[in-house]
PDB file of C-alpha atoms in Angstrom:
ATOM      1  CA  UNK A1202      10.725   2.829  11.004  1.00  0.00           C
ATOM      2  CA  UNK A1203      11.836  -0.313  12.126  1.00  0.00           C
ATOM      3  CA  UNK A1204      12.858  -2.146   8.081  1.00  0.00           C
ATOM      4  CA  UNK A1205      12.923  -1.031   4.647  1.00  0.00           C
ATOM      5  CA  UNK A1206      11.453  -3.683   2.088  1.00  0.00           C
ATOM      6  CA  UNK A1207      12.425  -2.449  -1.858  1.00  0.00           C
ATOM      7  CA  UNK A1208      11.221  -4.911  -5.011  1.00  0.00           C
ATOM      8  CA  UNK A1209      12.637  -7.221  -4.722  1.00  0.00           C
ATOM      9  CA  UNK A1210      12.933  -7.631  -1.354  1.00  0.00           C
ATOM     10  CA  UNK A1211      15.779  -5.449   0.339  1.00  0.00           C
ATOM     11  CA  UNK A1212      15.174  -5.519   3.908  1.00  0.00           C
ATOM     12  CA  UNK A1213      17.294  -2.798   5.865  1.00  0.00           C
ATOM     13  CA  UNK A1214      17.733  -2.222   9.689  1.00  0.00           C
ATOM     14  CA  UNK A1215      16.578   1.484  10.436  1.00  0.00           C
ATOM     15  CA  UNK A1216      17.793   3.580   7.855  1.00  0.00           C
ATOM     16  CA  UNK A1217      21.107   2.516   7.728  1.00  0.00           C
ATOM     17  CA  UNK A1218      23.042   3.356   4.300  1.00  0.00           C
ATOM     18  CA  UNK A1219      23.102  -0.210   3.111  1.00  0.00           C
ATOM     19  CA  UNK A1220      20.551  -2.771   1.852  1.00  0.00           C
ATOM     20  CA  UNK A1221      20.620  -5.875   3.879  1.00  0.00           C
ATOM     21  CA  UNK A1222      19.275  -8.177   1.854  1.00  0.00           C
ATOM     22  CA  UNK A1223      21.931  -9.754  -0.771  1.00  0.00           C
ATOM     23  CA  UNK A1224      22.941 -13.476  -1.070  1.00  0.00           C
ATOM     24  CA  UNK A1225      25.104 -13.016   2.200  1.00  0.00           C
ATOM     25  CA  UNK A1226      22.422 -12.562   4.556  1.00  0.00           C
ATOM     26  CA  UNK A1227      19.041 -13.112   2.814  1.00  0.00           C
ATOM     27  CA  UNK A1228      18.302 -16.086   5.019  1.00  0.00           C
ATOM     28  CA  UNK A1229      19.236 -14.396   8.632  1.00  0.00           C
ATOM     29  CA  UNK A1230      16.417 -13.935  11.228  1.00  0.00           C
ATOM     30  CA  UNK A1231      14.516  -9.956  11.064  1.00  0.00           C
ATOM     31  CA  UNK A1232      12.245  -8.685  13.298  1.00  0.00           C
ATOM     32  CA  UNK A1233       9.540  -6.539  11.280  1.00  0.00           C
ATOM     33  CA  UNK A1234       7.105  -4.940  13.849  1.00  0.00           C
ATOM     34  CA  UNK A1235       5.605  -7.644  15.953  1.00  0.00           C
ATOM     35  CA  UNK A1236       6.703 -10.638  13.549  1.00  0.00           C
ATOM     36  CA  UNK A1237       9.600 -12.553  14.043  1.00  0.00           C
ATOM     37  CA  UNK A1238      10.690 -13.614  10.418  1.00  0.00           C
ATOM     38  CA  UNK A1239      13.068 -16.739  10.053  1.00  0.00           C
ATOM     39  CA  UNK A1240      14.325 -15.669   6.868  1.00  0.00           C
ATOM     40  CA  UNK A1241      14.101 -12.182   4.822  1.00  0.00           C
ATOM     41  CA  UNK A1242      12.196 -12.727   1.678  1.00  0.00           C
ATOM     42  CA  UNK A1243       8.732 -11.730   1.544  1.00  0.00           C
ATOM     43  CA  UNK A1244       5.905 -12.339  -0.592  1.00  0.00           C
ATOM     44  CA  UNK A1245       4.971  -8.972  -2.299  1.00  0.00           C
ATOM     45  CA  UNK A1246       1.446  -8.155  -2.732  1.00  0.00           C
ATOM     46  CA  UNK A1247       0.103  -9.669  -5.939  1.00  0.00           C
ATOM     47  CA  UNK A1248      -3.883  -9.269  -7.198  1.00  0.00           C
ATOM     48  CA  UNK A1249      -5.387 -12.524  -7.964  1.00  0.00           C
ATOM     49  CA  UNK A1250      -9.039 -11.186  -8.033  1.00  0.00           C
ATOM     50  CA  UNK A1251     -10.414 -14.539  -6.103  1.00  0.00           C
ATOM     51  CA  UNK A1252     -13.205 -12.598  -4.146  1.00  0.00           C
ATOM     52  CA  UNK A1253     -17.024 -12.774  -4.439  1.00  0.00           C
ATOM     53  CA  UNK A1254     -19.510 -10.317  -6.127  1.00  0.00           C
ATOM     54  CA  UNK A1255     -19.325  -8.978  -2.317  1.00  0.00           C
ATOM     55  CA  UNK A1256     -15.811  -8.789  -2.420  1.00  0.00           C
ATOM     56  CA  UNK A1257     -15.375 -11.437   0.332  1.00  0.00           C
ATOM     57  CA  UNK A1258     -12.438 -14.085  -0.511  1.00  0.00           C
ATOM     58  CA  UNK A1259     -13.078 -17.619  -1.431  1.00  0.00           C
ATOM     59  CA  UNK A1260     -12.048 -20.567  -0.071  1.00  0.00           C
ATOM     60  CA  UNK A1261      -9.313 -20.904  -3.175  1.00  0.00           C
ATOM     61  CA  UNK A1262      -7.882 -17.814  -1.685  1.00  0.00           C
ATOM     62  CA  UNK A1263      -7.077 -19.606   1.916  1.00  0.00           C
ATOM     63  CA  UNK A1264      -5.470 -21.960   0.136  1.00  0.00           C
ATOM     64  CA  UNK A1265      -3.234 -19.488  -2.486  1.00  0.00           C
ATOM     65  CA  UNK A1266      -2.066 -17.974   0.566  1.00  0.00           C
ATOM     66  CA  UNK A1267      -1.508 -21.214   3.214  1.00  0.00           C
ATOM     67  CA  UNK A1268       0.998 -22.680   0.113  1.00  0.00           C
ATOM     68  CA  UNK A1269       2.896 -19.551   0.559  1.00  0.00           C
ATOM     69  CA  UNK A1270       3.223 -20.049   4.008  1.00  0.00           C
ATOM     70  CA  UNK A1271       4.768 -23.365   3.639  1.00  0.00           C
ATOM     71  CA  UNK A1272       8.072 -22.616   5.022  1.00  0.00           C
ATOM     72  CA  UNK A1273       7.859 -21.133   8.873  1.00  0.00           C
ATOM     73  CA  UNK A1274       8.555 -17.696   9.404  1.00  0.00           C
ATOM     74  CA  UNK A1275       7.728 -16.057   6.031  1.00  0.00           C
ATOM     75  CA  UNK A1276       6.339 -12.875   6.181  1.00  0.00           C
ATOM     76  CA  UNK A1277       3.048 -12.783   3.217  1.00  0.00           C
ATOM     77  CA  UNK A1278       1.637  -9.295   1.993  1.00  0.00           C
ATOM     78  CA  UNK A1279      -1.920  -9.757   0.630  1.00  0.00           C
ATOM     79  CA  UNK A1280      -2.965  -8.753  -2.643  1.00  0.00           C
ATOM     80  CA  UNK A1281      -4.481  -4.674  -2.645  1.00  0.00           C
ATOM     81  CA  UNK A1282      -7.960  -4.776  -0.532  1.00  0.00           C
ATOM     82  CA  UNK A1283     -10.407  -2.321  -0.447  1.00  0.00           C
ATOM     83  CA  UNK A1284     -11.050  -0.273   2.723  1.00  0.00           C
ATOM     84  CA  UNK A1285     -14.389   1.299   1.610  1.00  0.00           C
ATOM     85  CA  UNK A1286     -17.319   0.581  -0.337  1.00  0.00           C
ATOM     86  CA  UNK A1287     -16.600   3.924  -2.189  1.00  0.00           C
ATOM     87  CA  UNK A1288     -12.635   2.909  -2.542  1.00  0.00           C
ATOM     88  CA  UNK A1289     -13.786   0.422  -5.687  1.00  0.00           C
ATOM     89  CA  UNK A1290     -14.447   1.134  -8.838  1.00  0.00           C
ATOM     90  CA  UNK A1291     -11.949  -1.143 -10.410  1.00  0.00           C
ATOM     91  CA  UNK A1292     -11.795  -4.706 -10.283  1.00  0.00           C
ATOM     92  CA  UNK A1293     -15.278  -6.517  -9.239  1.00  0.00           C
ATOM     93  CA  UNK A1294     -13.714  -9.575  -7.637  1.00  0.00           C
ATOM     94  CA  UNK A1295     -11.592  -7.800  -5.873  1.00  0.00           C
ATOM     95  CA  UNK A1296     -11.490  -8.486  -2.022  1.00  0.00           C
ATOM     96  CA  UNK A1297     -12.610  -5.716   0.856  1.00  0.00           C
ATOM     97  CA  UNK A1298     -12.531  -5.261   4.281  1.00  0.00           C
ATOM     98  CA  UNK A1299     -15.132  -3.088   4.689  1.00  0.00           C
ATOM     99  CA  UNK A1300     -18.311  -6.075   5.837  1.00  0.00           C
ATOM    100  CA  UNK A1301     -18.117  -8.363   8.737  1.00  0.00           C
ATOM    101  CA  UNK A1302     -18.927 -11.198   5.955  1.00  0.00           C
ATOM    102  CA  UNK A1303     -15.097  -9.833   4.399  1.00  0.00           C
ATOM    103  CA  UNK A1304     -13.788 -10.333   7.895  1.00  0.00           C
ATOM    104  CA  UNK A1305     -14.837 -13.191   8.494  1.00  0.00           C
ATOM    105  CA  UNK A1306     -13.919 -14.954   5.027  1.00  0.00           C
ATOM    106  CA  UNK A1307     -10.334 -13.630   5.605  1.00  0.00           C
ATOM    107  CA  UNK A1308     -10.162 -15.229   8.984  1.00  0.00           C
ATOM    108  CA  UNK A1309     -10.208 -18.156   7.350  1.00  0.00           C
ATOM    109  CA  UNK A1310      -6.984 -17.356   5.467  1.00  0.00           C
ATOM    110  CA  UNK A1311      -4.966 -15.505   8.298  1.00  0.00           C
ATOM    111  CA  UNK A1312      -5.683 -18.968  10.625  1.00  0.00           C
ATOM    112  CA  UNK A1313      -4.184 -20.885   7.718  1.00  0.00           C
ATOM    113  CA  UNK A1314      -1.305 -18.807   7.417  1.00  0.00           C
ATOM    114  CA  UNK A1315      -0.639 -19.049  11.346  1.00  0.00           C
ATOM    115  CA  UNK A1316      -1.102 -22.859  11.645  1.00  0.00           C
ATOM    116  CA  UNK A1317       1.822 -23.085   9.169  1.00  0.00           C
ATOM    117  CA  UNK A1318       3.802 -20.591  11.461  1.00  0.00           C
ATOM    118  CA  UNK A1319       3.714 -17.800   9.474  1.00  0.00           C
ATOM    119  CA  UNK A1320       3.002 -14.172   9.190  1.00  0.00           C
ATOM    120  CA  UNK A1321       0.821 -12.178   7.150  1.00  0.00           C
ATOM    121  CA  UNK A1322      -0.015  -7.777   6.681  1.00  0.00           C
ATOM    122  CA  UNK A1323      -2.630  -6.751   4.500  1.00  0.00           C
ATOM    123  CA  UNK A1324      -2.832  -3.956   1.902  1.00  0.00           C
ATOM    124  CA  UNK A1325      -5.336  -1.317   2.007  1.00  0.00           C
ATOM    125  CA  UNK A1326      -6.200   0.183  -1.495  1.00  0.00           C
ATOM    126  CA  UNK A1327      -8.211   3.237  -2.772  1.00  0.00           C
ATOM    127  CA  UNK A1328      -7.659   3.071  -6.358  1.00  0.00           C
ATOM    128  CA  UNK A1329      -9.491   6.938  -6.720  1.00  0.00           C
ATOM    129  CA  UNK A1330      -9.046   7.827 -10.307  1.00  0.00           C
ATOM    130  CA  UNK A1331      -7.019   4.440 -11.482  1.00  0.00           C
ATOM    131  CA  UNK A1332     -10.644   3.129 -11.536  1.00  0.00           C
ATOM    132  CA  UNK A1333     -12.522   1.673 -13.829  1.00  0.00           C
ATOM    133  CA  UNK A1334     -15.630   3.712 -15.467  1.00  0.00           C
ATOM    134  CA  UNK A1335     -17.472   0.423 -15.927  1.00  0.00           C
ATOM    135  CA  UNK A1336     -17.562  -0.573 -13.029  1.00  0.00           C
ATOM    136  CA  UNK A1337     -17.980   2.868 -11.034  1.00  0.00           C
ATOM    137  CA  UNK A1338     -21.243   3.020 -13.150  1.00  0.00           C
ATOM    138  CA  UNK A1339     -22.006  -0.770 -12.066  1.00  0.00           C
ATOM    139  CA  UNK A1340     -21.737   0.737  -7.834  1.00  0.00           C
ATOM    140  CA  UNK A1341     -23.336   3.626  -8.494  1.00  0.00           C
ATOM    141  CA  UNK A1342     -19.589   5.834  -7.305  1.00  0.00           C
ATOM    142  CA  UNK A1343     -17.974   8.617  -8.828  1.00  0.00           C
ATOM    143  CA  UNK A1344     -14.287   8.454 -10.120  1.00  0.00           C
ATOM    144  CA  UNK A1345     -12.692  10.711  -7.311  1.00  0.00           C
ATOM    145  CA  UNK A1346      -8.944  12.019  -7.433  1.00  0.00           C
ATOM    146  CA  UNK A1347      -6.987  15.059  -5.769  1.00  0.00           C
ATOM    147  CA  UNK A1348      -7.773  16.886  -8.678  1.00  0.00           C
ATOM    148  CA  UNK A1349      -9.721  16.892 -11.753  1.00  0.00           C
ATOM    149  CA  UNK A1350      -6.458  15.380 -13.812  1.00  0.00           C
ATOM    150  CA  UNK A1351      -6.831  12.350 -15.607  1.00  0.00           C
ATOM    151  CA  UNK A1352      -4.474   9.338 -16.207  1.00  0.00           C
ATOM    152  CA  UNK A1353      -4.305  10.401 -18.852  1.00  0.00           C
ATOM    153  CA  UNK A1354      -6.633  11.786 -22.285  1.00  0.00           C
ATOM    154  CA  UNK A1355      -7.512   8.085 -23.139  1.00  0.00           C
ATOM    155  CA  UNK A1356      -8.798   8.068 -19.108  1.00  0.00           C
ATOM    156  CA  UNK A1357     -12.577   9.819 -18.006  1.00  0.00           C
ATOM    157  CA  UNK A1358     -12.028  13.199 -15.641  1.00  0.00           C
ATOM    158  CA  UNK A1359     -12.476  12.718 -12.079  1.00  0.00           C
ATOM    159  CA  UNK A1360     -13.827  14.843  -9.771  1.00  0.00           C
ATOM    160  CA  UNK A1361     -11.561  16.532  -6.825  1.00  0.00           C
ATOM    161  CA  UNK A1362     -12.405  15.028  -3.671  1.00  0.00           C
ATOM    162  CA  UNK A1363     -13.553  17.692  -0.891  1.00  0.00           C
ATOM    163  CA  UNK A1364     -12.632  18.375   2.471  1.00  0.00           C
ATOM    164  CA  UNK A1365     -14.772  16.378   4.092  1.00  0.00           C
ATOM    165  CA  UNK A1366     -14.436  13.476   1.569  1.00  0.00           C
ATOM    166  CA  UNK A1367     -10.772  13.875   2.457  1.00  0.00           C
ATOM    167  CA  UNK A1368     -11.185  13.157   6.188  1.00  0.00           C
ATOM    168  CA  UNK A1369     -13.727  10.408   5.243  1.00  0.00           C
ATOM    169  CA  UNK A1370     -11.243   8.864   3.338  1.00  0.00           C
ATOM    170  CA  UNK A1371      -8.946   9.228   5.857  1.00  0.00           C
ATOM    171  CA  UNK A1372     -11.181   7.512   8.563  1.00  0.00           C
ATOM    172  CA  UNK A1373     -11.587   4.660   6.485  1.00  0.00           C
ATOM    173  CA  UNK A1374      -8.143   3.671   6.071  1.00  0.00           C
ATOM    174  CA  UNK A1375      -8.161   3.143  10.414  1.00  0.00           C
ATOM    175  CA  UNK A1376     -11.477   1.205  10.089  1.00  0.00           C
ATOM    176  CA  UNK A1377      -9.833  -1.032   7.523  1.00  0.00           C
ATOM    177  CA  UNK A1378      -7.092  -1.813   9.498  1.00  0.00           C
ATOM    178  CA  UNK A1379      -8.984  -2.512  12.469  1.00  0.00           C
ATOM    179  CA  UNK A1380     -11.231  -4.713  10.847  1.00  0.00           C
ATOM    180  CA  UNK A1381      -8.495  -6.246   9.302  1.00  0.00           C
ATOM    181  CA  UNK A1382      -6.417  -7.069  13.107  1.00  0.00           C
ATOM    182  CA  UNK A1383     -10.553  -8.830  14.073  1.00  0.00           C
ATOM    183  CA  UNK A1384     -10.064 -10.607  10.979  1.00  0.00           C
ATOM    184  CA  UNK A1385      -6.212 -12.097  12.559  1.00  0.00           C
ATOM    185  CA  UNK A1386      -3.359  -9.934  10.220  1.00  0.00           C
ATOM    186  CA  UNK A1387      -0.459  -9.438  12.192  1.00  0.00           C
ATOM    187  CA  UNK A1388      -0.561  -6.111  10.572  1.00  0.00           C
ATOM    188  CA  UNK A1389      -1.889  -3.709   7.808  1.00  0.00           C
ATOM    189  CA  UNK A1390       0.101  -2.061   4.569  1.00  0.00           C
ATOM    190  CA  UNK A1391      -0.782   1.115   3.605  1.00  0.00           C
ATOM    191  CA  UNK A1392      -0.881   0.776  -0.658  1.00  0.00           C
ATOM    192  CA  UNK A1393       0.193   4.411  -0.991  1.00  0.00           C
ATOM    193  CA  UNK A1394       2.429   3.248  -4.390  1.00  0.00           C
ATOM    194  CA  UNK A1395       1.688   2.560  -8.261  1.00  0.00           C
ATOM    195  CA  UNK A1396      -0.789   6.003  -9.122  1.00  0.00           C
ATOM    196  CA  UNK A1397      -3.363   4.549  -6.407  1.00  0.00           C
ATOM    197  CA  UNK A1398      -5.584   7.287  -4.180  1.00  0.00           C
ATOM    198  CA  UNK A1399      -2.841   8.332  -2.009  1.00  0.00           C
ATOM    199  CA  UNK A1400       0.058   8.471  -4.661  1.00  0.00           C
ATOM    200  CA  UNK A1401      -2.311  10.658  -6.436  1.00  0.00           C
ATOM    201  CA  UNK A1402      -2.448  13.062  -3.745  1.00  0.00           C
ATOM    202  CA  UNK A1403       1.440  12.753  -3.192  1.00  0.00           C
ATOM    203  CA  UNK A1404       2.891  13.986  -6.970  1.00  0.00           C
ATOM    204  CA  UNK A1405       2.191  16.772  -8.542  1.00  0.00           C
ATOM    205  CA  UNK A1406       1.472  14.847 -11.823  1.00  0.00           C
ATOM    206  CA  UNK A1407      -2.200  14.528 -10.512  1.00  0.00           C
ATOM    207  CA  UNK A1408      -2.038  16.776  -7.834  1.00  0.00           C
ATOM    208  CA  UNK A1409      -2.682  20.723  -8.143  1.00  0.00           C
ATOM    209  CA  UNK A1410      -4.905  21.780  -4.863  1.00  0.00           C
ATOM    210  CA  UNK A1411      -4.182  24.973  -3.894  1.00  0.00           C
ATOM    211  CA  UNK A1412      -5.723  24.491  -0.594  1.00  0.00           C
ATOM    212  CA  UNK A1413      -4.022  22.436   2.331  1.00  0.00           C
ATOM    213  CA  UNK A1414      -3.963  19.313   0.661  1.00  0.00           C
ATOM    214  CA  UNK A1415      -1.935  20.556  -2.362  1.00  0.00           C
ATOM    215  CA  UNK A1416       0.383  23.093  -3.302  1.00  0.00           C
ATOM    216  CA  UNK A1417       3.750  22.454  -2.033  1.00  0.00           C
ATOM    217  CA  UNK A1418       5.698  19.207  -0.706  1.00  0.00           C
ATOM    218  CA  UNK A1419       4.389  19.299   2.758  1.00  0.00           C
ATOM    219  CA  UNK A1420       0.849  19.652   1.792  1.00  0.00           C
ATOM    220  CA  UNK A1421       1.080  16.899  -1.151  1.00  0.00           C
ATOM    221  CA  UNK A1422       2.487  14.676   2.102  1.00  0.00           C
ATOM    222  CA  UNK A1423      -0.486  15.791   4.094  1.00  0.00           C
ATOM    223  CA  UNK A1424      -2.992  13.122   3.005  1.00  0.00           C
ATOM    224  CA  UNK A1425      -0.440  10.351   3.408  1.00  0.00           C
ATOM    225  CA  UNK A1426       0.639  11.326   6.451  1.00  0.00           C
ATOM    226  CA  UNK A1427      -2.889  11.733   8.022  1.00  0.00           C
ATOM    227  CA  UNK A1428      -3.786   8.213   7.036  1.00  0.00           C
ATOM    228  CA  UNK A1429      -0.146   6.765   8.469  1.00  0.00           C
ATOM    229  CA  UNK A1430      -1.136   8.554  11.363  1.00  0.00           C
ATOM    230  CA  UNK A1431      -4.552   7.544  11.562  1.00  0.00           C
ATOM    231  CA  UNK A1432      -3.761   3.645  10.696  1.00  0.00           C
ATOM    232  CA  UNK A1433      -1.192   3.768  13.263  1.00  0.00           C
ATOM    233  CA  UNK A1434      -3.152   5.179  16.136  1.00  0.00           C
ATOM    234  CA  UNK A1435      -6.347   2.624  15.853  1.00  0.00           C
ATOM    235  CA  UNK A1436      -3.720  -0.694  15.539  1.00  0.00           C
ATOM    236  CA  UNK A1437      -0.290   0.316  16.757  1.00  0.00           C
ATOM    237  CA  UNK A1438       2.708   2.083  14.606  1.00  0.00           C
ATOM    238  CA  UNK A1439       4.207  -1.579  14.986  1.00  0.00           C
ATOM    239  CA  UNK A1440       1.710  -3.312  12.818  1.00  0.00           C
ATOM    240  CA  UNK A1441       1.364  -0.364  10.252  1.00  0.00           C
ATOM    241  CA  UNK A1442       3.483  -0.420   7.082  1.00  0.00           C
ATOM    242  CA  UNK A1443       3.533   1.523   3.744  1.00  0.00           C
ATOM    243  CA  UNK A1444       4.663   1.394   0.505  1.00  0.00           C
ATOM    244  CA  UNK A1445       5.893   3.841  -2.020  1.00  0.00           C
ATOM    245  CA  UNK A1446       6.681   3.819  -5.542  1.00  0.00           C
ATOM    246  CA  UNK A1447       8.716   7.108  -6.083  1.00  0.00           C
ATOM    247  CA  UNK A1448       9.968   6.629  -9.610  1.00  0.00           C
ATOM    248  CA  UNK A1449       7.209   4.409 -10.662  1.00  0.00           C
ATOM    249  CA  UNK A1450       5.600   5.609 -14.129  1.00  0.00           C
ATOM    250  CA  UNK A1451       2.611   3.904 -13.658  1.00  0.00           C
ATOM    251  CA  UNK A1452      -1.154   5.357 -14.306  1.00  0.00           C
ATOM    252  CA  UNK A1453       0.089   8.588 -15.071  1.00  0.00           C
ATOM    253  CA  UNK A1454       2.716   8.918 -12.085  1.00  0.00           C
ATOM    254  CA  UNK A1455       6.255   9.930 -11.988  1.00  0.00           C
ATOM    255  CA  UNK A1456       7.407  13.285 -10.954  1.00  0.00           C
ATOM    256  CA  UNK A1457      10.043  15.268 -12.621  1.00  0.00           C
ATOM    257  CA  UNK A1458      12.191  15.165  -9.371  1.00  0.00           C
ATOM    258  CA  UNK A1459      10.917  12.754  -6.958  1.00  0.00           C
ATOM    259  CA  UNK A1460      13.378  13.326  -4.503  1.00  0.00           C
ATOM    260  CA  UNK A1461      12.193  15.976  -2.224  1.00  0.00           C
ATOM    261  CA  UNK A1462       8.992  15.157  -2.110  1.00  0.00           C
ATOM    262  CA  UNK A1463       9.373  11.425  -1.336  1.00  0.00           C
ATOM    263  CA  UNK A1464      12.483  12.483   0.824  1.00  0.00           C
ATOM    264  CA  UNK A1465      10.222  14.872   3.099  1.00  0.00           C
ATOM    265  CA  UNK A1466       7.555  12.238   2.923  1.00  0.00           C
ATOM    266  CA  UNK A1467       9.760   9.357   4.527  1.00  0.00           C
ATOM    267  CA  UNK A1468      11.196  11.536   6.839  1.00  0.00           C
ATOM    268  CA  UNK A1469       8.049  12.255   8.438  1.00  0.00           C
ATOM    269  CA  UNK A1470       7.040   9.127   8.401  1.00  0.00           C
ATOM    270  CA  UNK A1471      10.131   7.481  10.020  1.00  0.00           C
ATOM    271  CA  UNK A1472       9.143   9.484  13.434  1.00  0.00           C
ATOM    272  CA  UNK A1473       5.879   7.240  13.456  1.00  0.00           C
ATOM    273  CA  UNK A1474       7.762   4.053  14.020  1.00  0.00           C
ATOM    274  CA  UNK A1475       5.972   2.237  11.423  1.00  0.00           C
ATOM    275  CA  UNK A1476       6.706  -1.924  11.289  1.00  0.00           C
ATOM    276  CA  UNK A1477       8.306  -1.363   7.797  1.00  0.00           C
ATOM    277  CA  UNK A1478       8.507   0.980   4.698  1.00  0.00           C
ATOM    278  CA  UNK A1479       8.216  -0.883   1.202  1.00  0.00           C
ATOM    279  CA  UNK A1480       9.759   0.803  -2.059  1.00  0.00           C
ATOM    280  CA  UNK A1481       9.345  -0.096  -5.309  1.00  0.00           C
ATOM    281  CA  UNK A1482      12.537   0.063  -7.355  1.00  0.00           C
ATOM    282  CA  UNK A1483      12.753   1.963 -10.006  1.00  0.00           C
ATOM    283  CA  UNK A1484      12.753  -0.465 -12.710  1.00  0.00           C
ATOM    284  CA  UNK A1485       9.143  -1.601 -11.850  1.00  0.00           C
ATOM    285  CA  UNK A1486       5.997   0.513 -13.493  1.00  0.00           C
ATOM    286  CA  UNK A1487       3.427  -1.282 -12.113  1.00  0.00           C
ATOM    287  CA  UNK A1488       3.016  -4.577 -13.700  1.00  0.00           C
ATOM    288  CA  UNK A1489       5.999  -4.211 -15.810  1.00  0.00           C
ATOM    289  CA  UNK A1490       9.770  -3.324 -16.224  1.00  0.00           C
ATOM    290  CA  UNK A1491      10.845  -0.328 -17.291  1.00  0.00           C
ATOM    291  CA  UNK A1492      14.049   1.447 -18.517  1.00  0.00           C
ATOM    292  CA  UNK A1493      15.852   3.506 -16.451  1.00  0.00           C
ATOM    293  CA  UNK A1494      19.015   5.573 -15.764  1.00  0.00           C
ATOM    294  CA  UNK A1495      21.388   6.080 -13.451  1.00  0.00           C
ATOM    295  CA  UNK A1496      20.026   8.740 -11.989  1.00  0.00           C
ATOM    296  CA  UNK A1497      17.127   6.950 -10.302  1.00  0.00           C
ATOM    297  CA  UNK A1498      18.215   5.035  -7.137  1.00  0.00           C
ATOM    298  CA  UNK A1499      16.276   4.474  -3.824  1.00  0.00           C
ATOM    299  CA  UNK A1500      19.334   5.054  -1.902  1.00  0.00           C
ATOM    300  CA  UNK A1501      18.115   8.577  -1.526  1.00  0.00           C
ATOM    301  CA  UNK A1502      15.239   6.986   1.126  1.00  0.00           C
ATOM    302  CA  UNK A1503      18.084   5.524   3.645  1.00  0.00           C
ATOM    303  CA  UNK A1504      18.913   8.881   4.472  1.00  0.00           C
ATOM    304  CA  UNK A1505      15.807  10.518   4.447  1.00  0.00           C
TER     305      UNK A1505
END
């Protein structure tokens, strides 16, 4: 992995044992994948639900996104995007890159982004059981998890996804992300973070398969892994990125340890030679701050 980008926004060359981004250096040059950033502060990905009924963005979008691009060099990470139609279930104005009508509408934003000299990745999203029942029932989808946990008792039950599903799943992550190079990104983030599809499958706070997908650290990974892999294969390991939220209590997440599984996890993704690996301090839960100890540090992940 070539950067490390932690909330908010640590950039660090490969795994060394120090952040890189503090008020010494936060304006230096960074290469992340293909991009050559002028500066090291990046836009994190934010939802702003400006898509229509067919989950393509609107024109308001291009120009959300072009204002953030003002200053030359900035590296942009789009709001979460679906990669499927059976990845929604959540928020109906949500944007997709799933349709060549999506690609095309987000053309129009990634050319904006470029004529102001800028750079721009896009997060793919399953939400899987962090959906909404409402509007599962309103596309005709089931609410789909690793297992049939909930968020939590206030939250419907979802149904484990099956082996097939699985690969499915998997398949459409690489689709995404090709569709989303056509539509001009300079690359694609995996959202693998905040109690989405893939954290689900990652911590054993959803997760209880006892078949290869579950079970044990390496076969919690599995899922994640497969996707990075796949993702990386159709577009490049240079324009694939990832983020993780290891401590994040969000939707029913946090483990009681963390460590080794997110540990095993980033060291098997380092060998892929992703563009960049995102964390999510520990203080975040989703949309919100959170207490924490001292205990709970992301140092662990520059030695993984």
């Amino acid at each position: 992995m070539r950067g490390l980008i932690s909330m908010s926004f640590g950039v660090s060359e490969p795994f060394a044992n120090s952040y890189i981004f503090d008020m010494t250096n936060f304006s230096s040059p960074i290469d992340i994948g293909r991009c050559s950033l002028r500066h090291r502060v990046v836009m994190a990905p934010m939802t702003r639900l400006r898509a229509d009924e067919n989950h393509a963005p609107l024109d308001m979008m291009r120009e959300y996104y072009a204002q953030r691009a003002s200053v030359s060099g900035t590296l942009l990470i789009t709001e979460a995007t679906f990669v499927s139609a059976k990845s929604r279930g959540r928020d109906e104005n949500a944007p997709g890159i799933f349709t060549q009508q999506q690609v095309e509408a987000w053309r129009h934003v990634t050319d904006e982004v470029h004529s102001k000299g800028s750079f721009i990745f896009m997060q793919l999203w399953h939400v899987g059981r962090a959906a909404r029942q409402h509007a599962l029932d309103k596309a005709g989808l089931e609410m789909v998890s690793s297992s049939d946990i909930p968020i939590s008792n206030e939250y419907p039950t979802p149904r484990p996804m099956t082996t097939e599903e699985i690969w499915e799943c998997i398949a459409s992550f690489a689709s995404a992300a090709r569709n989303g190079i056509d539509a001009g990104f300079d690359g694609v983030e995996i959202h693998a973070a905040n109690g989405y599809l893939i954290d689900q499958f990652t911590q054993d706070t959803c997760n209880r398969r006892t078949d290869e997908w579950g079970s044990s650290i390496e076969n919690r990974s599995r899922f994640c892994l497969e996707i990075a892999k796949a993702v990386s294969q159709e577009i490049g390991p240079d324009r694939t990125a990832i983020r993780l939220s290891p401590f994040s209590t969000f939707q029913g997440m946090r483990m009681q340890d963390p460590e080794p599984q997110f540990t095993h996890l980033i060291s098997q993704l380092k060998h892929l030679g992703l563009a960049y690996l995102h964390l999510v301090e520990p203080r975040i839960a989703g949309n919100a701050d959170r207490e924490t100890d001292d205990k709970e540090s992301l140092d662990f992940a520059l030695d993984a």
